[in-house]
Short mmCIF file of C-alpha atoms in Angstrom, two decimals:
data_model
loop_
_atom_site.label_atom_id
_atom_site.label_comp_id
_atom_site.label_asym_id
_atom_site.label_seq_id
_atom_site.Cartn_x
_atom_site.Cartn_y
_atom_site.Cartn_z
CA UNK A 281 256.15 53.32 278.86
CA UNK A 282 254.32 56.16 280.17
CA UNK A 283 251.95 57.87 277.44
CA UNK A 284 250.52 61.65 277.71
CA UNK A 285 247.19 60.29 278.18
CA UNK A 286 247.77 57.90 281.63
CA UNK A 287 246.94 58.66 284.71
CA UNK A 288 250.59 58.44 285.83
CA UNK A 289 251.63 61.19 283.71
CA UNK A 290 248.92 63.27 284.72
CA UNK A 291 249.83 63.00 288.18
CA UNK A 292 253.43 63.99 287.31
CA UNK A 293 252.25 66.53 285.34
CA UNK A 294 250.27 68.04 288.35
CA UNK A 295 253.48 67.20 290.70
CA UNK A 296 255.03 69.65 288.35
CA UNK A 297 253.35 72.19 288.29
CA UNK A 298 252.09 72.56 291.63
CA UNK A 299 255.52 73.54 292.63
CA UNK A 300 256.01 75.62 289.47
CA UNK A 301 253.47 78.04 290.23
CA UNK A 302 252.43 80.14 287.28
CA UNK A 303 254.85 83.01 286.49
CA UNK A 304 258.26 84.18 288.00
CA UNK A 305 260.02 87.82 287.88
CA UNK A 306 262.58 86.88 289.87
CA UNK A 307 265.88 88.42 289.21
CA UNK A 308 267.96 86.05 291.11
CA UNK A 309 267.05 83.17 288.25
CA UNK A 310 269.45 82.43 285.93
CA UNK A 311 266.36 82.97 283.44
CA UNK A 312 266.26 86.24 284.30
CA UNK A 313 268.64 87.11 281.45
CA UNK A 314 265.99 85.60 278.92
CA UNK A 315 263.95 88.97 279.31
CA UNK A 316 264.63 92.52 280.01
CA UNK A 317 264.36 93.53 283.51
CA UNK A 318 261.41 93.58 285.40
CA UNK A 319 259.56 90.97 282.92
CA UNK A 320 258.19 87.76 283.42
CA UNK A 321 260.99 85.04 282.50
CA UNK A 322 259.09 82.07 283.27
CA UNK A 323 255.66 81.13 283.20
CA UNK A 324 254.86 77.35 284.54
CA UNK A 325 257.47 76.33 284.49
CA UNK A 326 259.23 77.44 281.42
CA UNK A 327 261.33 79.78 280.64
CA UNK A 328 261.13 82.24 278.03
CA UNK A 329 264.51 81.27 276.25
CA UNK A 330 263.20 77.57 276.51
CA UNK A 331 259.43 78.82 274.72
CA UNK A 332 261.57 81.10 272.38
CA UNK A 333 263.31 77.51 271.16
CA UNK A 334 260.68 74.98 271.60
CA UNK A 335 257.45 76.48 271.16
CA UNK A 336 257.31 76.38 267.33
CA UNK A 337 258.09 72.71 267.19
CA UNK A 338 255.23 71.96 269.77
CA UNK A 339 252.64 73.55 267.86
CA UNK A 340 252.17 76.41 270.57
CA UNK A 341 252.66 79.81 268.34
CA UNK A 342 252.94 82.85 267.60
CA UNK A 343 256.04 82.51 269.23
CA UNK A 344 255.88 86.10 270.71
CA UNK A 345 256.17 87.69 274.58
CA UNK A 346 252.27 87.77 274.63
CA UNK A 347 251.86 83.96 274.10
CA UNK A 348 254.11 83.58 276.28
CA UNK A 349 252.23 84.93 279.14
CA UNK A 350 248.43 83.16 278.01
CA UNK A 351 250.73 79.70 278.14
CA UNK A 352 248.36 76.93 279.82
CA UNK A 353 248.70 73.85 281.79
CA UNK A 354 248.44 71.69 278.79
CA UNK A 355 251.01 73.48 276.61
CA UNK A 356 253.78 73.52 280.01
CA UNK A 357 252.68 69.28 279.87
CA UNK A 358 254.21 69.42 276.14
CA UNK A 359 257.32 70.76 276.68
CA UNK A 360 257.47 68.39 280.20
CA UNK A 361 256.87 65.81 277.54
CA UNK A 362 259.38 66.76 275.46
CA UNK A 363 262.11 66.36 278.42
CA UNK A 364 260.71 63.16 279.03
CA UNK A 365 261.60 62.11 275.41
CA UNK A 366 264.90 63.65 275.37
CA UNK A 367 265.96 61.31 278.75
CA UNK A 368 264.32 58.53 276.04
CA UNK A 369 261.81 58.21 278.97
CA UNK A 370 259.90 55.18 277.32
CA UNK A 371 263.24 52.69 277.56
CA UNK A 372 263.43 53.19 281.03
CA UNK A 373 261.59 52.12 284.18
CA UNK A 374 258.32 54.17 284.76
CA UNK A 375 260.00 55.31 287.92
CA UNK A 376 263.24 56.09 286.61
CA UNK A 377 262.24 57.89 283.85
CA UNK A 378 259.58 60.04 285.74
CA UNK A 379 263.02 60.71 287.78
CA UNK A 380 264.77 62.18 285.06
CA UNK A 381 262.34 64.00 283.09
CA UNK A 382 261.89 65.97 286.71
CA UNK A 383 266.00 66.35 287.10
CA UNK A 384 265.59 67.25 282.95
CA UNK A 385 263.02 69.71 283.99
CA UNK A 386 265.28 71.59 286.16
CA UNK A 387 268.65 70.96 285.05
CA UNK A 388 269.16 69.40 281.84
CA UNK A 389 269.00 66.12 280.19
CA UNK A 390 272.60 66.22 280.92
CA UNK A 391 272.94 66.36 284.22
CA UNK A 392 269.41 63.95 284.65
CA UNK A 393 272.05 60.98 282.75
CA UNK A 394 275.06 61.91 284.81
CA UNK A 395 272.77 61.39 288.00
CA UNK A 396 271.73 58.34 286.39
CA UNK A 397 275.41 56.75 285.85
CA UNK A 398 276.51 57.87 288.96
CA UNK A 399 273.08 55.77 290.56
CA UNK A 400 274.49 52.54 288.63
CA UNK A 401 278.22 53.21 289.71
CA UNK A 402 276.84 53.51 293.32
CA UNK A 403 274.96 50.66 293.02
CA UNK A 404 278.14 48.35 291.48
CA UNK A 405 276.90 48.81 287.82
CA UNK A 406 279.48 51.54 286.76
CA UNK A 407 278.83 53.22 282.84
CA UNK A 408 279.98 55.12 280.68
CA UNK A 409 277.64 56.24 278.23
CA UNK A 410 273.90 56.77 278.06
CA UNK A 411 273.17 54.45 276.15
CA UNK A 412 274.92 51.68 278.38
CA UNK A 413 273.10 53.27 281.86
CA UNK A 414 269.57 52.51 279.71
CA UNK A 415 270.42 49.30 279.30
CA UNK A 416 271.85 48.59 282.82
CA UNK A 417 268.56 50.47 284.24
CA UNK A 418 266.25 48.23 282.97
CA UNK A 419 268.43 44.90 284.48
CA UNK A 420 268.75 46.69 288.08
CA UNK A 421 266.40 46.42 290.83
CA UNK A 422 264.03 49.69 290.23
CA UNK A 423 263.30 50.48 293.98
CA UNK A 424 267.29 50.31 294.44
CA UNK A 425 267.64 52.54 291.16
CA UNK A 426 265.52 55.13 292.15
CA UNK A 427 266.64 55.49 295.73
CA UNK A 428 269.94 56.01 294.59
CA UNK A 429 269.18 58.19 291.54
CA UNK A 430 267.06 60.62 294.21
CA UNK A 431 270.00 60.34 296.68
CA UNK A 432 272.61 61.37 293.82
CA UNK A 433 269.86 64.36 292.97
CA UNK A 434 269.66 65.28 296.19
CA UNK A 435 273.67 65.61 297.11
CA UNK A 436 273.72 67.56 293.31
CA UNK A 437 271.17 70.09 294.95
CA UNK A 438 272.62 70.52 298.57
CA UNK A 439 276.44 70.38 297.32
CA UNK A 440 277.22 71.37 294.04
CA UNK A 441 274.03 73.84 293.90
CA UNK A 442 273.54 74.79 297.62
CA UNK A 443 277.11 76.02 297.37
CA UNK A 444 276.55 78.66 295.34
CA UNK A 445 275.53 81.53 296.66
CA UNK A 446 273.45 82.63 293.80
CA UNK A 447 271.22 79.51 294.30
CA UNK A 448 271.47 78.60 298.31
CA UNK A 449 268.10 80.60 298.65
CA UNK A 450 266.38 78.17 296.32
CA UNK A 451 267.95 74.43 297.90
CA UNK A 452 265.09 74.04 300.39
CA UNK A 453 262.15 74.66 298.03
CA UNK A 454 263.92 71.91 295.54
CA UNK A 455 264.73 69.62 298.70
CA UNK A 456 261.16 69.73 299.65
CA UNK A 457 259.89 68.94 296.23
CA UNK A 458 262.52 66.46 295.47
CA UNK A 459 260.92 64.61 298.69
CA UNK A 460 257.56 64.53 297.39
CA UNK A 461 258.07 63.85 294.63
CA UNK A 462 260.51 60.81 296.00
CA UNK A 463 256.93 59.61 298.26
CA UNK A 464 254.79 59.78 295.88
CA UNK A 465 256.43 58.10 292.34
CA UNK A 466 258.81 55.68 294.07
CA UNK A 467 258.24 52.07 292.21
CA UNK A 468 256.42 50.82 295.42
CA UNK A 469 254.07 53.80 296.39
CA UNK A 470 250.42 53.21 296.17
CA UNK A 471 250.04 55.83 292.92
CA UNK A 472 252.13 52.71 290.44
CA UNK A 473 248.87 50.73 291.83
CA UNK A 474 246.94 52.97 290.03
CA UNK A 475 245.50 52.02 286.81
#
């Protein structure tokens, strides 16, 4: 289990945000619609729909435009934290989990489990329900796991997202971070040495 505090989660934290940026106008985002035009939708990270739900319950407030815009490093890590416990990060392989909270990150909890059964099924362990792929993640081979997990993420972001028009300009920006991130937090890299 991977707490706030390690070094691990720092890293990923870091990982995150480095190809985050800080804020984003950009009108071909789907989080565009969270703002009226011309505004800043997201801001490390998250969006302004997401900060409009979340905030509140993360201590971060006035939940307002302004704060918003002054959100920090540390306050993005909370609601990165929050995605890793919705994925129920700390039942799963460090690996794994970092995997999902980063597939959470961008596209839902949702979609981060369906990548996960779809990794078992490849790798002869088919599942039905989330529950069922936690248990048969933890009694897999992790380096196998993740390698198919990031293959299944990666086919997701080409395919089904590189499709579409609307997001084709983004797919090579999120192929190039989904292969960092793939070097640096697969189970045998020299970062799980870390202490």
């Amino acid at each position: 289990m991977i707490e706030a505090t390690d070094n691990k989660w720092s890293s990923f934290i870091a990982h995150i945000l480095k190809w985050e940026g800080k804020q984003s106008k950009d009108p071909r985002d789907t989080a565009a619609k969270c703002v009226s035009a011309g505004q800043v939708h997201t801001n490390r990270g998250v969006t302004f729909c997401t900060f409009k739900t979340m905030a509140a319950g993360l201590g971060i407030t006035p939940v307002t435009y302004q704060r918003f815009l002054q959100l920090t490093d540390a306050e993005a890590a909370r609601f990165i934290y929050r995605y890793y416990n919705d994925v129920n990060g700390s039942r799963l392989p460090d690996s794994i989990a970092l995997a999902m909270t980063e597939a959470a990150w961008g596209s839902g909890s949702t979609r981060a489990y369906r990548h996960l059964r779809d990794a078992l099924t490849d790798l002869g362990r088919p599942v039905t329900t989330n529950a069922q792929a936690i248990t048969a993640a933890n009694a897999v081979d992790t380096s196998r796991l993740f390698k198919a997990y990031q293959d299944r993420r990666k086919q997701y972001l080409q395919t089904t997202l590189g499709s579409q028009p609307r997001y084709a300009v983004f797919v090579r920006g999120w192929i190039n971070r989904l292969n960092e991130f793939s070097n640096k937090f697969n189970p045998f890299s020299l970062f799980w040495a870390l202490p």
